[in-house]
Amino acid sequence: MKVFKLIFKNAARRKLRAFLTILGIALAVMAFGLIRTFIDAWYAGARAAQPDRLVTRHAVSIVFDLPIAYKDQILSIDGVEDVTYAIWFGGIYIDPSNFFPQMGVEPESFFRIFPEFILARDQLEALVREKRGAVVGRKVADRFGWKIGDKINLIGTIYPGNWEFIITGIYTGRDVDTDETMFLFRFDYVDEVMKQESPGRVGEVGWYALKIDDPSRAAEIASAIDRRFDNSWAETKTETEKQFQLSFISMAGAIIVGLRIISYLIIGVILLVMINTMAMTARERVSENAFMRTLGFRGYHLTGLILGESLIIAAAGGITGMGLLYLVSNGVRVALSQYFPGFEASLLVYMTCLVVAILVGIIASIFPVQRALRISIVDGLRVVD
């Protein structure tokens, strides 16, 4: 116990320096944790992907449409249990800054294949009855103060014109990562308007989502679907839902790589701050360490004292940083809930922060320990503080 008491006293001997070091480590750990959480949020969609779901899109790019006639052909392939389809609408609500995802879907099959979107049965039936019906996520409804029965006007960009929708339901997410910011409406509403205004775009969908009977056959089934449409005017590319989500994330690959590099640089900053503190400690205690050796303290005693002091300062900074991360990430989560529904510092992020702090504490003690052990007692006692 006396050894631990001595370690704590050494750590607090220079109170201002210890406080500033702990504060610096805490801020760096918080920044490191926030960046790691941002990176994790990018992958929220991929984490929510189910292994028994595939996505079929145009082989060239998702911006090209597929014929709606493919649905029955996909459904007839062995292993495919259910199929739905969707289009990206891209409308503007009052102002372009009011962005939220808008998709035209086939309601009943969509909510069968995506059970994580929870919608009351009567609200789904209302959507099926009302051609202009739409259901919205809880977060986007709260954002704009929408309620069931409200009429919403969107200015079409991909599908030009002024579009009126009636909110028939509000869905909630089953999981934390489930996106509650979407605006879902009936595909046939758009398709019917296209018959009058742009007949060449009738019967075209953006992509298919399908449920398969056995996730282990995903590659086999995907290959069978793509072979079915080989040499057609609209060849397909079928992949797992996770691969589909990751293909979107790869478009922001440079941003993610940049964030990763910054997070590693922050670790370097933490290390430099800690090494500087421990180096000053080593210079100040040369004579003290030499005197302790004359009293019988062995090398492992000095190693334990210096390593313990370094770990206490690093751990204090790490724990304080995790506390700041909890407070700040909660505020960021609320502020960015419309854009990053999966933004939440995970247990893995907290554990990583703690491990980084401990490693920094260990590495920062290496130089002071070497200095304390290598210098002779005579030389150490000659040093005047």
Coordinates of C-alpha atoms in Angstrom, one line a residue:
M1 CA 0.0 0.0 0.0
K2 CA 2.9 2.3 0.8
V3 CA 4.2 1.8 -2.7
F4 CA 0.9 2.8 -4.3
K5 CA 0.7 5.8 -2.0
L6 CA 4.2 6.8 -3.1
I7 CA 3.2 6.4 -6.8
F8 CA 0.1 8.7 -6.3
K9 CA 2.2 11.3 -4.5
N10 CA 4.8 11.3 -7.3
A11 CA 2.0 11.7 -9.9
A12 CA 0.6 14.7 -8.0
R13 CA 3.9 16.3 -7.1
R14 CA 3.7 18.9 -9.9
K15 CA 0.0 19.5 -9.7
L16 CA -0.3 22.1 -12.5
R17 CA 1.8 20.0 -14.9
A18 CA -0.1 16.9 -14.0
F19 CA -3.4 18.7 -14.5
L20 CA -2.4 20.1 -17.9
T21 CA -1.1 16.7 -19.0
I22 CA -4.3 15.0 -18.0
L23 CA -6.3 17.7 -19.7
G24 CA -4.3 17.4 -22.9
I25 CA -4.7 13.6 -22.9
A26 CA -8.4 13.9 -22.2
L27 CA -9.0 16.3 -25.1
A28 CA -7.0 14.1 -27.4
V29 CA -8.8 10.9 -26.4
M30 CA -12.1 12.6 -26.8
A31 CA -11.2 13.8 -30.3
F32 CA -9.9 10.3 -31.2
G33 CA -13.1 8.7 -30.0
L34 CA -15.3 11.2 -31.9
I35 CA -13.4 10.5 -35.1
R36 CA -13.7 6.7 -34.6
T37 CA -17.4 7.2 -34.0
F38 CA -17.8 9.2 -37.2
I39 CA -16.1 6.5 -39.1
D40 CA -18.4 3.9 -37.5
A41 CA -21.4 5.9 -38.4
W42 CA -20.5 5.8 -42.1
Y43 CA -20.8 2.0 -41.8
A44 CA -24.1 2.0 -40.0
G45 CA -26.0 1.0 -43.1
A46 CA -23.6 -1.9 -43.8
R47 CA -24.0 -3.1 -40.2
A48 CA -27.7 -3.1 -40.5
A49 CA -27.6 -5.2 -43.7
Q50 CA -29.0 -8.7 -43.5
P51 CA -27.2 -11.7 -45.0
D52 CA -30.4 -13.1 -46.5
R53 CA -31.0 -10.0 -48.6
L54 CA -29.6 -9.2 -52.0
V55 CA -29.7 -6.2 -54.2
T56 CA -30.0 -6.2 -58.0
R57 CA -29.1 -3.1 -59.9
H58 CA -28.0 -2.1 -63.4
A59 CA -24.6 -3.6 -64.2
V60 CA -23.1 -0.3 -65.4
S61 CA -24.3 2.0 -62.6
I62 CA -27.2 2.4 -60.2
V63 CA -28.2 5.7 -62.0
F64 CA -29.5 3.5 -64.9
D65 CA -32.9 1.9 -64.5
L66 CA -34.1 -1.6 -64.8
P67 CA -37.4 -2.9 -66.4
I68 CA -40.1 -3.7 -63.9
A69 CA -40.7 -6.8 -65.9
Y70 CA -37.5 -8.3 -64.3
K71 CA -39.4 -8.8 -61.0
D72 CA -41.2 -12.0 -62.0
Q73 CA -38.1 -13.4 -63.6
I74 CA -36.1 -12.8 -60.5
L75 CA -38.8 -14.3 -58.3
S76 CA -38.8 -17.5 -60.5
I77 CA -35.1 -18.1 -59.8
D78 CA -34.4 -21.0 -57.3
G79 CA -33.7 -19.7 -53.8
V80 CA -35.4 -16.3 -54.2
E81 CA -38.3 -16.0 -51.7
D82 CA -39.5 -12.5 -52.2
V83 CA -38.8 -9.4 -54.3
T84 CA -39.5 -5.7 -54.1
Y85 CA -38.3 -2.7 -56.0
A86 CA -37.6 1.0 -55.5
I87 CA -36.7 4.2 -57.2
W88 CA -34.8 7.2 -55.9
F89 CA -37.0 10.3 -56.2
G90 CA -34.7 13.2 -55.2
G91 CA -37.3 15.8 -54.6
I92 CA -37.0 19.1 -52.9
Y93 CA -39.1 20.1 -49.8
I94 CA -39.3 23.9 -49.8
D95 CA -35.6 24.3 -49.9
P96 CA -32.7 22.1 -51.1
S97 CA -31.2 22.2 -47.6
N98 CA -34.1 20.2 -46.3
F99 CA -32.6 16.9 -47.5
F100 CA -34.1 13.5 -46.6
P101 CA -34.1 10.3 -48.6
Q102 CA -37.2 9.8 -50.7
M103 CA -38.0 6.5 -52.4
G104 CA -40.9 5.2 -54.4
V105 CA -41.6 1.6 -53.4
E106 CA -44.1 -1.3 -53.7
P107 CA -45.5 -1.0 -50.1
E108 CA -46.5 -4.5 -49.1
S109 CA -43.4 -6.3 -50.4
F110 CA -41.1 -3.6 -49.2
F111 CA -42.3 -3.9 -45.6
R112 CA -42.2 -7.7 -45.8
I113 CA -38.6 -7.7 -46.9
F114 CA -37.5 -4.9 -44.5
P115 CA -39.1 -5.9 -41.2
E116 CA -36.8 -3.5 -39.3
F117 CA -39.1 -0.7 -40.5
I118 CA -42.1 -1.0 -38.2
L119 CA -45.4 0.3 -39.5
A120 CA -48.8 -0.2 -38.0
R121 CA -51.0 -2.5 -40.1
D122 CA -53.8 0.1 -40.5
Q123 CA -51.2 2.7 -41.7
L124 CA -49.9 0.3 -44.3
E125 CA -53.4 -0.5 -45.5
A126 CA -54.0 3.3 -45.7
L127 CA -50.9 3.6 -47.9
V128 CA -52.2 0.8 -50.2
R129 CA -55.5 2.5 -50.5
E130 CA -54.3 6.0 -51.2
K131 CA -52.4 6.5 -54.5
R132 CA -50.7 9.6 -53.2
G133 CA -50.0 8.1 -49.8
A134 CA -46.6 8.3 -48.1
V135 CA -45.1 7.0 -44.9
V136 CA -42.2 8.8 -43.1
G137 CA -39.7 7.9 -40.5
R138 CA -40.2 9.2 -36.9
K139 CA -37.2 11.4 -37.0
V140 CA -38.1 13.2 -40.3
A141 CA -41.7 13.6 -39.0
D142 CA -40.4 15.2 -35.8
R143 CA -38.0 17.3 -37.8
F144 CA -40.7 19.0 -39.9
G145 CA -43.6 18.6 -37.5
W146 CA -45.5 16.3 -39.8
K147 CA -48.4 14.2 -38.7
I148 CA -50.8 11.7 -40.4
G149 CA -53.1 13.4 -42.8
D150 CA -50.7 16.2 -43.7
K151 CA -50.3 17.1 -47.3
I152 CA -46.6 17.4 -48.4
N153 CA -45.5 19.0 -51.7
L154 CA -42.2 18.0 -53.2
I155 CA -40.5 19.6 -56.2
G156 CA -39.3 16.8 -58.4
T157 CA -35.8 16.8 -59.9
I158 CA -35.3 13.4 -61.3
Y159 CA -39.0 13.2 -61.9
P160 CA -39.9 16.9 -62.8
G161 CA -43.0 18.6 -61.5
N162 CA -44.8 19.4 -58.4
W163 CA -45.8 16.3 -56.5
E164 CA -48.4 16.2 -53.7
F165 CA -48.3 13.4 -51.1
I166 CA -50.6 12.6 -48.1
I167 CA -48.9 11.2 -45.1
T168 CA -50.7 8.0 -44.2
G169 CA -48.3 6.6 -41.6
I170 CA -45.2 7.1 -39.5
Y171 CA -42.8 4.2 -39.2
T172 CA -40.2 3.6 -36.4
G173 CA -37.0 1.6 -36.5
R174 CA -36.6 -1.8 -34.8
D175 CA -32.9 -1.4 -34.3
V176 CA -30.7 1.5 -33.2
D177 CA -29.1 1.6 -36.7
T178 CA -32.4 1.6 -38.6
D179 CA -32.9 4.7 -40.7
E180 CA -35.9 6.8 -39.5
T181 CA -35.3 9.6 -41.9
M182 CA -36.9 8.2 -45.1
F183 CA -39.9 9.3 -47.0
L184 CA -41.5 6.3 -48.7
F185 CA -44.4 6.5 -51.2
R186 CA -46.0 4.4 -53.8
F187 CA -44.0 3.7 -56.9
D188 CA -47.1 3.4 -59.1
Y189 CA -48.1 7.0 -58.3
V190 CA -44.9 8.1 -60.1
D191 CA -45.3 5.5 -62.8
E192 CA -48.8 6.6 -63.6
V193 CA -47.8 10.3 -64.0
M194 CA -44.9 9.2 -66.2
K195 CA -47.4 7.5 -68.6
Q196 CA -48.9 10.9 -69.3
E197 CA -45.8 13.1 -69.2
S198 CA -42.8 10.9 -70.2
P199 CA -44.0 7.6 -71.6
G200 CA -40.4 6.5 -72.3
R201 CA -39.8 6.2 -68.5
V202 CA -42.7 4.0 -67.7
G203 CA -42.1 0.7 -66.0
E204 CA -38.5 1.5 -64.9
V205 CA -37.3 0.9 -61.4
G206 CA -34.0 1.8 -59.8
W207 CA -33.1 -1.4 -58.1
Y208 CA -34.5 -4.7 -56.7
A209 CA -34.2 -5.9 -53.2
L210 CA -34.8 -9.6 -52.7
K211 CA -34.9 -12.1 -49.8
I212 CA -33.3 -15.5 -50.3
D213 CA -34.0 -18.7 -48.5
D214 CA -30.4 -19.5 -47.5
P215 CA -27.7 -16.9 -46.9
S216 CA -24.9 -19.4 -47.7
R217 CA -26.2 -19.6 -51.3
A218 CA -26.0 -15.8 -51.8
A219 CA -23.2 -15.9 -54.3
E220 CA -24.9 -18.8 -56.2
I221 CA -28.2 -17.0 -56.4
A222 CA -26.6 -13.7 -57.4
S223 CA -24.8 -15.4 -60.2
A224 CA -27.9 -17.1 -61.4
I225 CA -29.8 -13.7 -61.5
D226 CA -27.1 -12.0 -63.4
R227 CA -26.8 -14.9 -65.9
R228 CA -30.5 -14.6 -66.6
F229 CA -30.1 -11.1 -67.9
D230 CA -26.8 -11.5 -69.7
N231 CA -26.7 -9.9 -73.2
S232 CA -30.0 -8.1 -72.5
W233 CA -30.2 -4.3 -73.0
A234 CA -30.2 -3.9 -69.2
E235 CA -27.7 -6.3 -67.7
T236 CA -27.7 -6.6 -63.9
K237 CA -25.3 -6.8 -61.1
T238 CA -26.5 -8.6 -58.0
E239 CA -24.7 -8.4 -54.6
T240 CA -25.4 -8.8 -51.0
E241 CA -27.0 -5.9 -49.2
K242 CA -23.8 -5.3 -47.3
Q243 CA -21.7 -5.1 -50.5
F244 CA -24.3 -2.8 -51.9
Q245 CA -24.0 -0.5 -48.9
L246 CA -20.2 -0.6 -48.9
S247 CA -20.2 0.4 -52.6
F248 CA -21.8 3.7 -51.5
I249 CA -19.3 4.1 -48.7
S250 CA -16.4 3.6 -51.0
M251 CA -17.5 6.7 -52.9
A252 CA -16.4 8.6 -49.7
G253 CA -13.2 6.5 -49.4
A254 CA -10.9 9.5 -49.4
I255 CA -12.8 11.2 -46.5
I256 CA -12.7 8.0 -44.4
V257 CA -9.0 7.5 -45.1
G258 CA -8.3 11.1 -44.1
L259 CA -10.3 10.6 -40.9
R260 CA -8.3 7.5 -40.1
I261 CA -5.0 9.3 -40.6
I262 CA -6.1 12.1 -38.4
S263 CA -7.1 9.7 -35.6
Y264 CA -3.6 8.1 -35.8
L265 CA -2.0 11.6 -35.6
I266 CA -4.0 12.3 -32.5
I267 CA -2.5 9.2 -30.9
G268 CA 0.9 10.6 -31.8
V269 CA 0.1 13.9 -30.1
I270 CA -1.1 12.1 -27.0
L271 CA 2.2 10.1 -26.9
L272 CA 4.3 13.3 -27.4
V273 CA 2.5 15.1 -24.5
M274 CA 3.0 12.1 -22.2
I275 CA 6.6 11.5 -23.2
N276 CA 7.4 15.2 -22.6
T277 CA 5.9 15.0 -19.1
M278 CA 7.7 11.8 -18.1
A279 CA 11.0 13.1 -19.6
M280 CA 10.8 16.2 -17.3
T281 CA 10.1 13.9 -14.4
A282 CA 13.1 11.8 -15.2
R283 CA 15.4 14.8 -15.3
E284 CA 14.1 16.1 -12.0
R285 CA 14.5 12.9 -10.1
V286 CA 17.9 11.7 -11.1
S287 CA 19.4 12.4 -7.6
E288 CA 16.3 11.2 -5.9
N289 CA 16.4 7.9 -7.7
A290 CA 20.1 7.5 -6.9
F291 CA 19.4 8.1 -3.3
M292 CA 16.7 5.5 -3.2
R293 CA 19.1 3.0 -4.7
T294 CA 21.5 3.7 -1.8
L295 CA 18.6 2.8 0.6
G296 CA 18.2 -0.6 -1.1
F297 CA 15.6 0.1 -3.7
R298 CA 16.2 -2.3 -6.6
G299 CA 15.8 -1.7 -10.3
Y300 CA 12.3 -3.3 -10.4
H301 CA 11.2 -1.0 -7.6
L302 CA 12.2 2.1 -9.6
T303 CA 10.6 0.6 -12.7
G304 CA 7.3 0.0 -10.9
L305 CA 7.3 3.6 -9.4
I306 CA 7.9 5.3 -12.8
L307 CA 5.6 3.0 -14.8
G308 CA 2.9 3.4 -12.1
E309 CA 3.1 7.1 -12.2
S310 CA 3.0 7.2 -16.0
L311 CA 0.0 4.8 -16.0
I312 CA -1.9 6.9 -13.4
I313 CA -1.6 10.1 -15.4
A314 CA -2.4 8.4 -18.7
A315 CA -5.4 6.5 -17.2
A316 CA -6.7 9.7 -15.6
G317 CA -6.5 11.4 -18.9
G318 CA -8.1 8.5 -20.7
I319 CA -11.0 8.2 -18.3
T320 CA -11.6 11.9 -18.3
G321 CA -11.5 11.8 -22.1
M322 CA -14.1 9.0 -22.2
G323 CA -16.3 11.0 -20.0
L324 CA -16.0 14.0 -22.3
L325 CA -16.6 11.7 -25.3
Y326 CA -19.9 10.5 -23.7
L327 CA -21.1 14.0 -23.2
V328 CA -20.0 15.4 -26.6
S329 CA -21.1 12.4 -28.7
N330 CA -24.6 12.5 -27.2
G331 CA -24.9 16.1 -28.2
V332 CA -23.5 15.4 -31.7
R333 CA -25.9 12.4 -32.0
V334 CA -28.9 14.6 -31.4
A335 CA -27.6 17.3 -33.7
L336 CA -26.8 14.9 -36.6
S337 CA -29.5 12.3 -36.1
Q338 CA -31.0 13.3 -39.5
Y339 CA -27.8 12.6 -41.3
F340 CA -26.1 9.9 -39.2
P341 CA -28.8 7.8 -37.6
G342 CA -26.2 5.3 -36.4
F343 CA -24.0 7.9 -34.7
E344 CA -23.3 6.6 -31.2
A345 CA -20.0 6.0 -29.4
S346 CA -19.9 2.2 -29.1
L347 CA -18.4 0.1 -26.3
L348 CA -15.6 -0.8 -28.7
V349 CA -14.7 2.9 -29.2
Y350 CA -14.6 3.4 -25.4
M351 CA -12.4 0.3 -24.9
T352 CA -10.1 1.4 -27.7
C353 CA -9.7 4.8 -26.1
L354 CA -8.8 3.2 -22.8
V355 CA -6.3 0.8 -24.4
V356 CA -4.7 3.7 -26.3
A357 CA -4.3 5.7 -23.1
I358 CA -2.7 2.7 -21.3
L359 CA -0.4 2.0 -24.2
V360 CA 0.7 5.6 -24.2
G361 CA 1.3 5.4 -20.5
I362 CA 3.5 2.3 -20.9
I363 CA 5.5 3.7 -23.9
A364 CA 6.0 7.1 -22.2
S365 CA 7.6 5.4 -19.2
I366 CA 10.3 3.6 -21.2
F367 CA 12.8 6.5 -21.5
P368 CA 12.6 7.6 -17.8
V369 CA 13.0 3.9 -16.6
Q370 CA 16.1 3.5 -18.8
R371 CA 17.6 6.7 -17.5
A372 CA 16.9 5.8 -13.9
L373 CA 18.5 2.3 -14.3
R374 CA 21.5 3.2 -16.4
I375 CA 22.9 6.1 -14.4
S376 CA 25.3 5.1 -11.6
I377 CA 24.6 6.0 -8.1
V378 CA 27.6 8.3 -7.8
D379 CA 26.7 10.2 -11.0
G380 CA 23.1 10.5 -9.8
L381 CA 24.0 11.9 -6.5
R382 CA 26.2 14.5 -8.1
V383 CA 23.3 16.0 -10.0
V384 CA 22.0 19.2 -8.4
D385 CA 18.3 20.0 -9.1

